[in-house]
PDB file of C-alpha atoms in Angstrom:
ATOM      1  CA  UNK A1027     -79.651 -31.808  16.406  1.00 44.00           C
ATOM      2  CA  UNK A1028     -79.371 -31.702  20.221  1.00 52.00           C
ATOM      3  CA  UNK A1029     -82.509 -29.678  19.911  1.00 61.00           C
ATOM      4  CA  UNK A1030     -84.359 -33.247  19.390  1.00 78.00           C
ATOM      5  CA  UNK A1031     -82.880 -35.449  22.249  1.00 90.00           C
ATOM      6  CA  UNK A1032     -85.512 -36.722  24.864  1.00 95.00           C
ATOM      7  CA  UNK A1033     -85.026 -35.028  28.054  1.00 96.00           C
ATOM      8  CA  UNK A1034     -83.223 -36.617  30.813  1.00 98.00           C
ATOM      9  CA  UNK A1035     -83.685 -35.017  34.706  1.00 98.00           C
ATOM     10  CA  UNK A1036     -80.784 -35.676  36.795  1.00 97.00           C
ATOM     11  CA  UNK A1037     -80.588 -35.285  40.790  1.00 97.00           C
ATOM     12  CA  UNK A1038     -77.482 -35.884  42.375  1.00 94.00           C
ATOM     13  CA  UNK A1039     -75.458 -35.135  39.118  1.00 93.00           C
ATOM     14  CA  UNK A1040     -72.921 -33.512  40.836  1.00 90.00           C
ATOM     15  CA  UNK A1041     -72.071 -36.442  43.077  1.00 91.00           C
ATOM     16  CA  UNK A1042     -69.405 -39.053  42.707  1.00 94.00           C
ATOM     17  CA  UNK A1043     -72.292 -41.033  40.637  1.00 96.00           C
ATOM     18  CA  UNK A1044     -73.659 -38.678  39.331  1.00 95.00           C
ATOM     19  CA  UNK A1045     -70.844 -36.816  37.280  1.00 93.00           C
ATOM     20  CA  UNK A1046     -70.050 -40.086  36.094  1.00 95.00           C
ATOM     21  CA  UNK A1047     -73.596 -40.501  34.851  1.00 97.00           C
ATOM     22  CA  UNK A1048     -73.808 -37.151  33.454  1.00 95.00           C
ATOM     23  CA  UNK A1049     -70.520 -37.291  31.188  1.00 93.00           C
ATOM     24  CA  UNK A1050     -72.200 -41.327  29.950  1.00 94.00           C
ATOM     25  CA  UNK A1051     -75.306 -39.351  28.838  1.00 96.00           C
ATOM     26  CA  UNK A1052     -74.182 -36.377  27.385  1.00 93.00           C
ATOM     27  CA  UNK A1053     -74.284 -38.094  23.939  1.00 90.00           C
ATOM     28  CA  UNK A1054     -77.721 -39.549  24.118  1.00 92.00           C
ATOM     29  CA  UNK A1055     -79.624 -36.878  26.063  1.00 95.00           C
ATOM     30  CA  UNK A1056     -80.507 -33.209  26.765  1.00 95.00           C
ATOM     31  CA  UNK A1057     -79.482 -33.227  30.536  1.00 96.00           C
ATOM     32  CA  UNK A1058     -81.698 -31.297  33.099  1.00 96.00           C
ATOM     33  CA  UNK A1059     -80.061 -31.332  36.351  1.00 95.00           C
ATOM     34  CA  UNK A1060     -81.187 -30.310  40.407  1.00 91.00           C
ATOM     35  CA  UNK A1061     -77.844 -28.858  42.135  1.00 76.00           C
ATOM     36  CA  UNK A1062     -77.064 -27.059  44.811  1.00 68.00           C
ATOM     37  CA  UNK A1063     -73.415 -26.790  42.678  1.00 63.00           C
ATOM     38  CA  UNK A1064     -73.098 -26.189  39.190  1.00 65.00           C
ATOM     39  CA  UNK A1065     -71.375 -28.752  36.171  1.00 64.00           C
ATOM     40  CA  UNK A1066     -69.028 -27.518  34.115  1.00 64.00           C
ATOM     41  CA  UNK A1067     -70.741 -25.603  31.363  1.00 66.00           C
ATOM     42  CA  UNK A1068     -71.517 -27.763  28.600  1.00 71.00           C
ATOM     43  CA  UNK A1069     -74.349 -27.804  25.103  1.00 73.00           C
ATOM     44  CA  UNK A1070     -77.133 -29.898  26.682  1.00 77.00           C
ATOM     45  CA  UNK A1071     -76.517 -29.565  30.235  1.00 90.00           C
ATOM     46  CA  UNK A1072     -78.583 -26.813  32.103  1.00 92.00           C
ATOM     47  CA  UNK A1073     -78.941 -26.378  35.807  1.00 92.00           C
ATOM     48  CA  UNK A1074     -81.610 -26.009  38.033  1.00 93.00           C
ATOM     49  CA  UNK A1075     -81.594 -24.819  41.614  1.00 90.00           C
ATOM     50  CA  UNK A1076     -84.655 -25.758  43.832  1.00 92.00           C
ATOM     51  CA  UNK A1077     -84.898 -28.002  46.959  1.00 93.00           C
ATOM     52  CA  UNK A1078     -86.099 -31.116  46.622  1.00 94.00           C
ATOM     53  CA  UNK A1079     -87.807 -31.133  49.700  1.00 93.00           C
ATOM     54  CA  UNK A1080     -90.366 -28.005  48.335  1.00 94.00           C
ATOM     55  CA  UNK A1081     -92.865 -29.862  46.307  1.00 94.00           C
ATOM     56  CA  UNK A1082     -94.141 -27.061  44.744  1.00 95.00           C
ATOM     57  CA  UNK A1083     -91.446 -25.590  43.549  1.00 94.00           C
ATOM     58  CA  UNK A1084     -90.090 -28.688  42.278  1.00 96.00           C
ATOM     59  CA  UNK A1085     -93.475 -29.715  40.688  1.00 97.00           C
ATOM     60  CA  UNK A1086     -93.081 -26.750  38.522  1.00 97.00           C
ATOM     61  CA  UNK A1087     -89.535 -27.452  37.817  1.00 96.00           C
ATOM     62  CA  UNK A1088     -90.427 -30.771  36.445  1.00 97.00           C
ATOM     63  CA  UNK A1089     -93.251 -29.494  34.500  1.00 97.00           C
ATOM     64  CA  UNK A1090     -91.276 -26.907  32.735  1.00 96.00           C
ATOM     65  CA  UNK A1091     -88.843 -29.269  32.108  1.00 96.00           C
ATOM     66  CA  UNK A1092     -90.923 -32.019  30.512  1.00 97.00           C
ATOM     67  CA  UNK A1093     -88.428 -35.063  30.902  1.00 98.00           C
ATOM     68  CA  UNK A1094     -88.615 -37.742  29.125  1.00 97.00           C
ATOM     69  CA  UNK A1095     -86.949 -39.603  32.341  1.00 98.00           C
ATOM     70  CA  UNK A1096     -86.172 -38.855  35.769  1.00 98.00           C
ATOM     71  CA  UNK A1097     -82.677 -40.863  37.249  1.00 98.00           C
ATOM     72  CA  UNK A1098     -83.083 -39.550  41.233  1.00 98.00           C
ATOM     73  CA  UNK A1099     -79.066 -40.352  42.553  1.00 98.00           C
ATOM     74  CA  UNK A1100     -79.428 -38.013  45.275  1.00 96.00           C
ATOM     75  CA  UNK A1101     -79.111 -39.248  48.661  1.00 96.00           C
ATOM     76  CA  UNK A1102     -77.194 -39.369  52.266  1.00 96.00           C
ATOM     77  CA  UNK A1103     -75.293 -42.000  51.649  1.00 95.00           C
ATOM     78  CA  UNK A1104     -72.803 -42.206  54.493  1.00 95.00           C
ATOM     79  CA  UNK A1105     -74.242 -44.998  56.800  1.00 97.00           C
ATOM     80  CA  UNK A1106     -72.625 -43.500  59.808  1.00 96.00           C
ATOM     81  CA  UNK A1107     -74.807 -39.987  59.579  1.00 97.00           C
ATOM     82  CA  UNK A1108     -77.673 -42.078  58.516  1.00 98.00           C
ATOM     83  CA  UNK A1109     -77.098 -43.935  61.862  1.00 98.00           C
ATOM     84  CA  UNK A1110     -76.365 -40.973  63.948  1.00 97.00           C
ATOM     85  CA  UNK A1111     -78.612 -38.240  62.387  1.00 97.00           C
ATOM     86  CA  UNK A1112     -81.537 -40.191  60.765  1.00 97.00           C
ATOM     87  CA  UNK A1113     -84.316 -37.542  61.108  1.00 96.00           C
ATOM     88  CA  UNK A1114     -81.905 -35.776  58.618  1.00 96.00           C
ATOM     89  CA  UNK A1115     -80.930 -38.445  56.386  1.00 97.00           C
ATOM     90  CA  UNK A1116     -84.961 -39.309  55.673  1.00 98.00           C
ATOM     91  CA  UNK A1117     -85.693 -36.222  54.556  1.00 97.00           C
ATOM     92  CA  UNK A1118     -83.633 -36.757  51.111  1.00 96.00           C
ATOM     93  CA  UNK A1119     -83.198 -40.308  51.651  1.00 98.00           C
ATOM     94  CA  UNK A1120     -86.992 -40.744  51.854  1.00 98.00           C
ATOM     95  CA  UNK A1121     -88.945 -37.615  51.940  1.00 98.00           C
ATOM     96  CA  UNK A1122     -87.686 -35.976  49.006  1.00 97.00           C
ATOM     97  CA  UNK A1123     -88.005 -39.215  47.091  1.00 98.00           C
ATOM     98  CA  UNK A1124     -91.374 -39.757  47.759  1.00 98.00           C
ATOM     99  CA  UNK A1125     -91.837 -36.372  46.360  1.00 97.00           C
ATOM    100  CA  UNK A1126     -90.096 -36.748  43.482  1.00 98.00           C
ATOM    101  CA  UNK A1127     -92.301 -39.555  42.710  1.00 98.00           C
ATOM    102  CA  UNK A1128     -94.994 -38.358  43.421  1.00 97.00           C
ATOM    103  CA  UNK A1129     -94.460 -35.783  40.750  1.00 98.00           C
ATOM    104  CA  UNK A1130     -93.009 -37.843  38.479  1.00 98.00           C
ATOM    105  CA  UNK A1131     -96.144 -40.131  38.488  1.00 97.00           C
ATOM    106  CA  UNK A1132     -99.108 -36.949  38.232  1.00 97.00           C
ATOM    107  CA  UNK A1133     -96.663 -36.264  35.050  1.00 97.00           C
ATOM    108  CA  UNK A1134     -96.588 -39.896  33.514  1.00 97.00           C
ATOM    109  CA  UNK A1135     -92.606 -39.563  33.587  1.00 98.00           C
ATOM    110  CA  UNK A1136     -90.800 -43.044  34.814  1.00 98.00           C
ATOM    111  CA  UNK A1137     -88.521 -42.156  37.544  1.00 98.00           C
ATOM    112  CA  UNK A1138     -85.256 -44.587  38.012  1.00 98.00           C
ATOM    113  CA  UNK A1139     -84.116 -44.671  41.546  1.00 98.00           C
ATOM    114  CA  UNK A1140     -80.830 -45.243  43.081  1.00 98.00           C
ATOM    115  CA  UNK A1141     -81.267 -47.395  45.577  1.00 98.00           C
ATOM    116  CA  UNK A1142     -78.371 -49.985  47.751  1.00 98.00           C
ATOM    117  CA  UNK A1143     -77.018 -53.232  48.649  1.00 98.00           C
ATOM    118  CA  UNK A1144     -77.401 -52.347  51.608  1.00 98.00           C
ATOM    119  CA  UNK A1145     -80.946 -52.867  52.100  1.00 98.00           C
ATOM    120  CA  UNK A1146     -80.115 -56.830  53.045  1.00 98.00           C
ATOM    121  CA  UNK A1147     -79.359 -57.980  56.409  1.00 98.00           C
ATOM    122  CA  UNK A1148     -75.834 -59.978  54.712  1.00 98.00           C
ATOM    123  CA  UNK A1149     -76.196 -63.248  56.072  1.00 97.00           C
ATOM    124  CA  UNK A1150     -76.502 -64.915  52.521  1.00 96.00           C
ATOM    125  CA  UNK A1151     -74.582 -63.276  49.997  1.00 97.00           C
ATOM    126  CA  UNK A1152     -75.635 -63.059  46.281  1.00 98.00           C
ATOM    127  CA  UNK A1153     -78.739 -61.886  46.161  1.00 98.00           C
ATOM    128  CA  UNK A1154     -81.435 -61.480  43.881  1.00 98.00           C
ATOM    129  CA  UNK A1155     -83.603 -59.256  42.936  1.00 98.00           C
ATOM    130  CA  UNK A1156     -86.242 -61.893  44.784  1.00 98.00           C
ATOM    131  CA  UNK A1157     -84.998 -61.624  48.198  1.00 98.00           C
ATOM    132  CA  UNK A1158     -86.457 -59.593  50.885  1.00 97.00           C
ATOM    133  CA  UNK A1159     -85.040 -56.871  52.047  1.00 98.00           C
ATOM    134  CA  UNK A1160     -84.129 -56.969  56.040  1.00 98.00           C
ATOM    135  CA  UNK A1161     -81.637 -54.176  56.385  1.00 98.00           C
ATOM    136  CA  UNK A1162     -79.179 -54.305  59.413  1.00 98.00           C
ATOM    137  CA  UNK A1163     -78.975 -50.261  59.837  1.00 98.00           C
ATOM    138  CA  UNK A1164     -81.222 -46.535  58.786  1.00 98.00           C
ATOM    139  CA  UNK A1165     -79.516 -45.935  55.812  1.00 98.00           C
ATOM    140  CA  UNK A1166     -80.570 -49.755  54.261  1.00 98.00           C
ATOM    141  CA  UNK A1167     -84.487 -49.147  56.033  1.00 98.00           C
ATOM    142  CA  UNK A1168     -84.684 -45.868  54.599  1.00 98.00           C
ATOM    143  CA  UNK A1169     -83.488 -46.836  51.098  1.00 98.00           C
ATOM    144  CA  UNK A1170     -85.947 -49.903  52.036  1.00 98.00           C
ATOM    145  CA  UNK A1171     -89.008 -47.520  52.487  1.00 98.00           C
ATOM    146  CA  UNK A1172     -87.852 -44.687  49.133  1.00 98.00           C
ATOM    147  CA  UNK A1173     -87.996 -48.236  47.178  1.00 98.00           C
ATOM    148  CA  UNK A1174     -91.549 -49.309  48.447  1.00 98.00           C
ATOM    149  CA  UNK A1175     -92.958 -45.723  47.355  1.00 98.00           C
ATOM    150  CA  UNK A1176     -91.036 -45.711  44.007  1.00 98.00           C
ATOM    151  CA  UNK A1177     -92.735 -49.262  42.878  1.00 98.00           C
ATOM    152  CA  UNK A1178     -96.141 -48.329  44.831  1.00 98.00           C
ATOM    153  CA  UNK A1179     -96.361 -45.328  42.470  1.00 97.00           C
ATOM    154  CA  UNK A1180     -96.059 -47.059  38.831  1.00 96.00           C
ATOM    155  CA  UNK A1181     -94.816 -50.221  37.614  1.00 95.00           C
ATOM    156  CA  UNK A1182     -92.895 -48.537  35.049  1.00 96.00           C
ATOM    157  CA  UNK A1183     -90.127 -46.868  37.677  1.00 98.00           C
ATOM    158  CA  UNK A1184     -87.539 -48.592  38.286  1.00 98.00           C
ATOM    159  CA  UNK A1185     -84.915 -49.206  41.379  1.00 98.00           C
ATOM    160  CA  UNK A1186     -81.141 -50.025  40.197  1.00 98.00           C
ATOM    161  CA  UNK A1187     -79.786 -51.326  43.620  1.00 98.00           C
ATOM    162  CA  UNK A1188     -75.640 -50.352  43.620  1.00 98.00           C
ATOM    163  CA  UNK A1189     -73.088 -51.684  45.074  1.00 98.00           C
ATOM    164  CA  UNK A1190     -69.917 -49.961  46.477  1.00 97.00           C
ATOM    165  CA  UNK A1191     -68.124 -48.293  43.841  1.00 97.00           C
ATOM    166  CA  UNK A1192     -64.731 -47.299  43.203  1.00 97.00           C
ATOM    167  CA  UNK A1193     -63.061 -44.359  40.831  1.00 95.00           C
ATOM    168  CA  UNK A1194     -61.146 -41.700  40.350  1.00 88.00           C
ATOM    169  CA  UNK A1195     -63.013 -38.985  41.796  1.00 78.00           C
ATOM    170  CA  UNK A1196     -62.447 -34.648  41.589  1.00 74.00           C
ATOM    171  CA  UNK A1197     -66.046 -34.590  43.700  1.00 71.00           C
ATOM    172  CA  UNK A1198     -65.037 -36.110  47.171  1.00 77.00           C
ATOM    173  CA  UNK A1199     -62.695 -38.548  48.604  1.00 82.00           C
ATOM    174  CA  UNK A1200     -63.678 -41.961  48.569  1.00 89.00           C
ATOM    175  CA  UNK A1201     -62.687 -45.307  50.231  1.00 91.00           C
ATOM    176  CA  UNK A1202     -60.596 -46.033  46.898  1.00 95.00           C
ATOM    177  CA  UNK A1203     -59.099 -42.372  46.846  1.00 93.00           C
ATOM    178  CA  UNK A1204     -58.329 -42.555  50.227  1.00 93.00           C
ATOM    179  CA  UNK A1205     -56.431 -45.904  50.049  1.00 96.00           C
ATOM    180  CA  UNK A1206     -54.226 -44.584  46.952  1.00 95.00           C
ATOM    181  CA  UNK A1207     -53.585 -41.660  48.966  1.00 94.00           C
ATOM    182  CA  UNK A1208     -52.097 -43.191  51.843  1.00 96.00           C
ATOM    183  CA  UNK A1209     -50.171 -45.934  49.954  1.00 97.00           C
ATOM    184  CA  UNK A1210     -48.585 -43.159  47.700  1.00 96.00           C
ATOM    185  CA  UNK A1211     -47.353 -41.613  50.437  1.00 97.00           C
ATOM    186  CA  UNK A1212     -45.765 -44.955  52.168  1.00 97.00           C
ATOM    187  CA  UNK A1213     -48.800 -45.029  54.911  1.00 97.00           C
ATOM    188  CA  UNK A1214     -50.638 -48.205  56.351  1.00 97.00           C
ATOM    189  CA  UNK A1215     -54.132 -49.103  55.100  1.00 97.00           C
ATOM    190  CA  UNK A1216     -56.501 -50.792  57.365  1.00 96.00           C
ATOM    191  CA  UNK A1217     -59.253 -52.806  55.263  1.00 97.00           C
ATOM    192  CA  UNK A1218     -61.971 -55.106  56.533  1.00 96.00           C
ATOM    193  CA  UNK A1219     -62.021 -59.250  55.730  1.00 97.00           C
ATOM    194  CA  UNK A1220     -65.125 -59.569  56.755  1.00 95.00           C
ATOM    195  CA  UNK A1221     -67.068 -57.307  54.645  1.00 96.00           C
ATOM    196  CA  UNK A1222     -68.161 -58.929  51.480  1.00 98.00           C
ATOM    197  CA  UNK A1223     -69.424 -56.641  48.611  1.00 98.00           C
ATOM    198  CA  UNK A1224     -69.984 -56.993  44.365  1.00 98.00           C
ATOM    199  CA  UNK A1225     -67.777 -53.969  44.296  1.00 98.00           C
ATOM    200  CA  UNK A1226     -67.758 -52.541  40.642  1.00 98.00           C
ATOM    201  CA  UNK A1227     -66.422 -49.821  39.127  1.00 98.00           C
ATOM    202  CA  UNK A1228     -68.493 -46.100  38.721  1.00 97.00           C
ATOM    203  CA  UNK A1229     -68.127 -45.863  35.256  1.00 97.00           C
ATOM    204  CA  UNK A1230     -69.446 -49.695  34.565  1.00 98.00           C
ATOM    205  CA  UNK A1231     -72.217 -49.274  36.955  1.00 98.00           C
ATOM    206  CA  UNK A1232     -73.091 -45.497  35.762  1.00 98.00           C
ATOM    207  CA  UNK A1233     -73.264 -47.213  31.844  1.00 98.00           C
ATOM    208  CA  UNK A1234     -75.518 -49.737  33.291  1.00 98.00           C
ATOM    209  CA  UNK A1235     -78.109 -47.142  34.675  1.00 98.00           C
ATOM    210  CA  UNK A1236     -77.987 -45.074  31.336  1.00 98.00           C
ATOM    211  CA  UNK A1237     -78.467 -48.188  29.275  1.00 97.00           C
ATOM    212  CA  UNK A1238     -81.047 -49.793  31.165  1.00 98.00           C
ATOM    213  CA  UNK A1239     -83.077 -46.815  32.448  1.00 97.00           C
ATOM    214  CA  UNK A1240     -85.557 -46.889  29.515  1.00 94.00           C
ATOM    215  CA  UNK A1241     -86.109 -50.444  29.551  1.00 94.00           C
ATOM    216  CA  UNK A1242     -85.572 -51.880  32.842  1.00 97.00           C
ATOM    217  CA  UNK A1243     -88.702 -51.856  35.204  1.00 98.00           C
ATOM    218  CA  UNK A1244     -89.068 -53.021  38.686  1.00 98.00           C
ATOM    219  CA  UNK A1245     -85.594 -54.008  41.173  1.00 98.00           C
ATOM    220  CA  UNK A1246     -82.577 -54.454  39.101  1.00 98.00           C
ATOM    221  CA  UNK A1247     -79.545 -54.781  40.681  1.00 98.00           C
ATOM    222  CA  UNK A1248     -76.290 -53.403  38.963  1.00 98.00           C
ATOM    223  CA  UNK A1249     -73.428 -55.431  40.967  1.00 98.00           C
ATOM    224  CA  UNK A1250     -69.543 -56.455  39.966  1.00 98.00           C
ATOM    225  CA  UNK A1251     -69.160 -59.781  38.357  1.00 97.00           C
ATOM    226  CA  UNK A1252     -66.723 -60.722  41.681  1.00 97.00           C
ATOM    227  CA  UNK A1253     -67.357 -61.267  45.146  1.00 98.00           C
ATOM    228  CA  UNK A1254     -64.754 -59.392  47.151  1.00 98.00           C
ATOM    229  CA  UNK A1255     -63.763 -58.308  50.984  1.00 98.00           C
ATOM    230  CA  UNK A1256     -62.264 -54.451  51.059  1.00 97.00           C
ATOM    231  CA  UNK A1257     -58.940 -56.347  51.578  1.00 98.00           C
ATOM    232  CA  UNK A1258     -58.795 -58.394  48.800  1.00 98.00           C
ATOM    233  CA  UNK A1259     -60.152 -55.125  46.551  1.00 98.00           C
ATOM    234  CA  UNK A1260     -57.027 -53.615  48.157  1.00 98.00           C
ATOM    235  CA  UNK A1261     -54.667 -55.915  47.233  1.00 98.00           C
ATOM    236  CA  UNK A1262     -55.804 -56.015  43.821  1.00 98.00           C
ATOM    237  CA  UNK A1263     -55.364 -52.198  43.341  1.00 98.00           C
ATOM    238  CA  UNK A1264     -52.190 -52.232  45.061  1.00 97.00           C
ATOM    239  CA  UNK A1265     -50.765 -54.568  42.306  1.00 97.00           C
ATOM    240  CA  UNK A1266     -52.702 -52.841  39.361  1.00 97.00           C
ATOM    241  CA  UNK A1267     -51.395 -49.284  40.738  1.00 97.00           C
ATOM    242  CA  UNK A1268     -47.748 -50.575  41.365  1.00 96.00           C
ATOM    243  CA  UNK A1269     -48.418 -49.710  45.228  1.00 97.00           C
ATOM    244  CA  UNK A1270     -46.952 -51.526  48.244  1.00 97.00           C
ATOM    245  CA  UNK A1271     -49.527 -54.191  48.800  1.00 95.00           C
ATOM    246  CA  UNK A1272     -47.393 -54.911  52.492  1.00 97.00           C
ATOM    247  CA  UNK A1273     -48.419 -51.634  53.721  1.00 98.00           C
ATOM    248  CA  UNK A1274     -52.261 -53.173  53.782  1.00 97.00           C
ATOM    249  CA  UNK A1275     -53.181 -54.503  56.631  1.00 97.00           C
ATOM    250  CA  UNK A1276     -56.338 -57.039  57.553  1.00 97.00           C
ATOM    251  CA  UNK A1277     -58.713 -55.912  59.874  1.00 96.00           C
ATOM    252  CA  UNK A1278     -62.545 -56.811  60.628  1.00 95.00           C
ATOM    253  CA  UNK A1279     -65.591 -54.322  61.802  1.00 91.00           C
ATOM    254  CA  UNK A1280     -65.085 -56.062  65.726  1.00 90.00           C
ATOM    255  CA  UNK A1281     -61.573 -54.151  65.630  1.00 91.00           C
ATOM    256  CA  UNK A1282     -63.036 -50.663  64.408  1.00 87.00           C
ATOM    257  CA  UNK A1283     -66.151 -50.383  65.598  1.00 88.00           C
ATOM    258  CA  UNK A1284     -68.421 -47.488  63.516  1.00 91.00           C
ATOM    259  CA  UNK A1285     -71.926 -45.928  64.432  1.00 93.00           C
ATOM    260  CA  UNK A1286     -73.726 -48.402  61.672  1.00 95.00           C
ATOM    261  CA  UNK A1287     -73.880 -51.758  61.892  1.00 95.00           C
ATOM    262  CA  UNK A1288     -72.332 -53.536  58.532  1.00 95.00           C
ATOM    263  CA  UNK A1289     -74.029 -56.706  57.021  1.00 97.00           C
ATOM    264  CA  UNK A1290     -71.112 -59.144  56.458  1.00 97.00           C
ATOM    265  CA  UNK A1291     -72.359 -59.909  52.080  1.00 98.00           C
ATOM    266  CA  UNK A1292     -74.540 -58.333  50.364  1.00 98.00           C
ATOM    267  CA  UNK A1293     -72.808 -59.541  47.107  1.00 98.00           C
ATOM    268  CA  UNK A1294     -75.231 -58.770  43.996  1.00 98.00           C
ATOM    269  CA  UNK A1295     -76.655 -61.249  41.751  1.00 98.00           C
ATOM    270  CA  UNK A1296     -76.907 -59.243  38.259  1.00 98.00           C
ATOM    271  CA  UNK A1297     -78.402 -61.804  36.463  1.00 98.00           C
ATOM    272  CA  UNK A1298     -81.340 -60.240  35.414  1.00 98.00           C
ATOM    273  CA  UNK A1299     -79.464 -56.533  34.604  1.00 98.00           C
ATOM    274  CA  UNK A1300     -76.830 -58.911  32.222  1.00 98.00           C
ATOM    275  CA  UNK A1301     -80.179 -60.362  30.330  1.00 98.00           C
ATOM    276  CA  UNK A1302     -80.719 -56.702  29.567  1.00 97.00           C
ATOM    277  CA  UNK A1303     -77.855 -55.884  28.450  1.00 97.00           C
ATOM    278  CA  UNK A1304     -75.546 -54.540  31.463  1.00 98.00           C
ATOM    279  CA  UNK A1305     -71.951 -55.649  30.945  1.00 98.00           C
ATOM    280  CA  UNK A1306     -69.720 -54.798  34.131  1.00 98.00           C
ATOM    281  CA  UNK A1307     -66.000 -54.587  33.432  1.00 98.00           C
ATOM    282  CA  UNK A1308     -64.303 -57.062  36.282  1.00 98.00           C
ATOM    283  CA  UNK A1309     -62.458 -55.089  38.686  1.00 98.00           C
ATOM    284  CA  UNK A1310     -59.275 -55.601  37.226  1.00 98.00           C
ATOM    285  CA  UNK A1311     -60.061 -54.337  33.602  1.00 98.00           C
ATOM    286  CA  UNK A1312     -61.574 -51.636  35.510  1.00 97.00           C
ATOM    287  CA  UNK A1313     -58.558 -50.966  37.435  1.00 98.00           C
ATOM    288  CA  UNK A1314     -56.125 -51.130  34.982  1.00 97.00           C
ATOM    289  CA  UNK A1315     -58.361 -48.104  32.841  1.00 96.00           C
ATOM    290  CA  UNK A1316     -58.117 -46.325  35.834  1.00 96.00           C
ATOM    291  CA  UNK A1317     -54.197 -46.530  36.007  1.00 95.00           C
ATOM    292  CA  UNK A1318     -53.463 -45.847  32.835  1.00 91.00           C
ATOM    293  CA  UNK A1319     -55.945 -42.854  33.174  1.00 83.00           C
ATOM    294  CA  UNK A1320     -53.892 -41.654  36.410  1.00 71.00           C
ATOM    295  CA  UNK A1321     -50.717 -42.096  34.375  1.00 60.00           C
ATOM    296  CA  UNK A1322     -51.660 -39.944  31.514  1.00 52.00           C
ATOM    297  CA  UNK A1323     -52.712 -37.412  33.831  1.00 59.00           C
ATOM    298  CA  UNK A1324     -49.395 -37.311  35.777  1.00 53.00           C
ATOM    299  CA  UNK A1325     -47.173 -36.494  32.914  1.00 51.00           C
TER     300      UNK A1325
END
């Protein structure tokens, strides 16, 4: 009976993650989510609207609720606003976490936390859940900081650092849906060489989070199994998606300068989430689901 799930609390479920995350669950949990925007209307998914930035309110939310887990996704996530507008950014980024947390700690509920690659300063590549954080821009310090208070407030909670992610997407356009966009349509696509990340697809990394939520504790990171530049992601896609790969053209971050500085790798090492039992799909396989997907959808 669904009646008997455990309870799973969802921010950010209505996000390019999160809707992702939300259709991986569905068959293992009774979703509670926190929206400003409602979900499709489904048995075990019911919607909640309060800010996460009132703890009160939200304290009672999570009471009434009762979840068995809390997976926060909610976030600014575009570096360049972060950069720009950062006393608006910490207030979800930070703030809101640190409430969340807080709640989810006076209830003894483990909270899972979405946290970034981002959060290193890139100069190594492949890193580990060992390596200090030294992020290069606000977005990567402020993810930095929401980490420190998630761990500070139990050992149980846990913070799944993500890589960038590609899908198709109905929420917002992405790098990915952007660059199939333009190709379609016989336009250039300028992608960096010198940005090196463990890019992975939404749905692997989304199946990772669900499967390692109740078990994982501590910094997990959820990476690709392959290193890869923008470009060489782009290339790859082209040739999955039967796209003309000549209409990409290198570029580097000195040539289109952005608000944010960019570390040049912060490459994952997922080591420790593959001991667990994470199993990434490489980005072709991932790719070529994708396709197929598109295809079927054309018709």
């Amino acid at each position: 009976m669904i009646s008997s799930r455990p309870r799973l609390l969802v921010t950010g479920a209505t996000g390019f993650l999160g809707t992702q995350l939300v259709s991986e669950a569905l068959n293992s949990y009774n979703i509670h989510y926190i929206a400003h925007r409602r979900l499709s209307s489904q048995e075990g998914l019911v919607s909640h609207e309060v800010s996460l930035n009132d703890f009160k309110s939200l304290h009672k939310t999570v009471r009434n609720i009762s979840p068995d887990i809390i997976i926060h996704l909610a976030a600014e996530s575009d570096v360049n606003v972060c950069e720009l507008k950062p006393w608006i950014s910490w207030k979800i980024n930070v703030e809101a976490t640190s409430l969340l947390a807080r709640i989810a700690a006076e209830e003894n509920v483990k909270i899972c936390f979405a946290s970034t690659d981002m959060v290193f300063d890139g100069k190594k590549g492949n890193y580990t859940e060992e390596d200090l954080p030294e992020p290069v821009n606000k977005y990567g310090f402020q993810k930095v900081e929401a980490e420190r208070i998630v761990l500070t407030l139990s050992p149980h909670n846990v913070v799944f650092r993500l890589p960038l992610m590609f899908g198709l997407s109905q929420v917002r356009e992405t790098f990915f849906s952007n660059m199939l966009r333009k190709l379609s349509a016989g336009e250039p696509v300028e992608l960096f060489t010198d940005e090196y990340r463990s890019i992975c697809g939404v749905a692997s990394v989304a199946r990772g989070i669900i499967q390692l939520s109740d078990k994982a504790e501590g910094i997990v990171h959820l990476g690709g199994p392959q290193r890869l530049s923008r470009y060489e992601f782009g290339v790859i896609a082209a040739n999955v998606f039967g796209l003309p790969k000549r209409l990409i053209k290198k570029t580097t971050h000195r040539n289109m300068p952005m608000a944010a500085p960019r570390p040049k790798d912060v490459s994952l090492n997922s080591q420790k989430a593959i001991h667990l039992g994470y199993e990434p799909l490489t980005v072709e396989e991932e790719l070529q689901l994708l396709a197929s997907v598109s295809s079927t959808n054309s018709k």
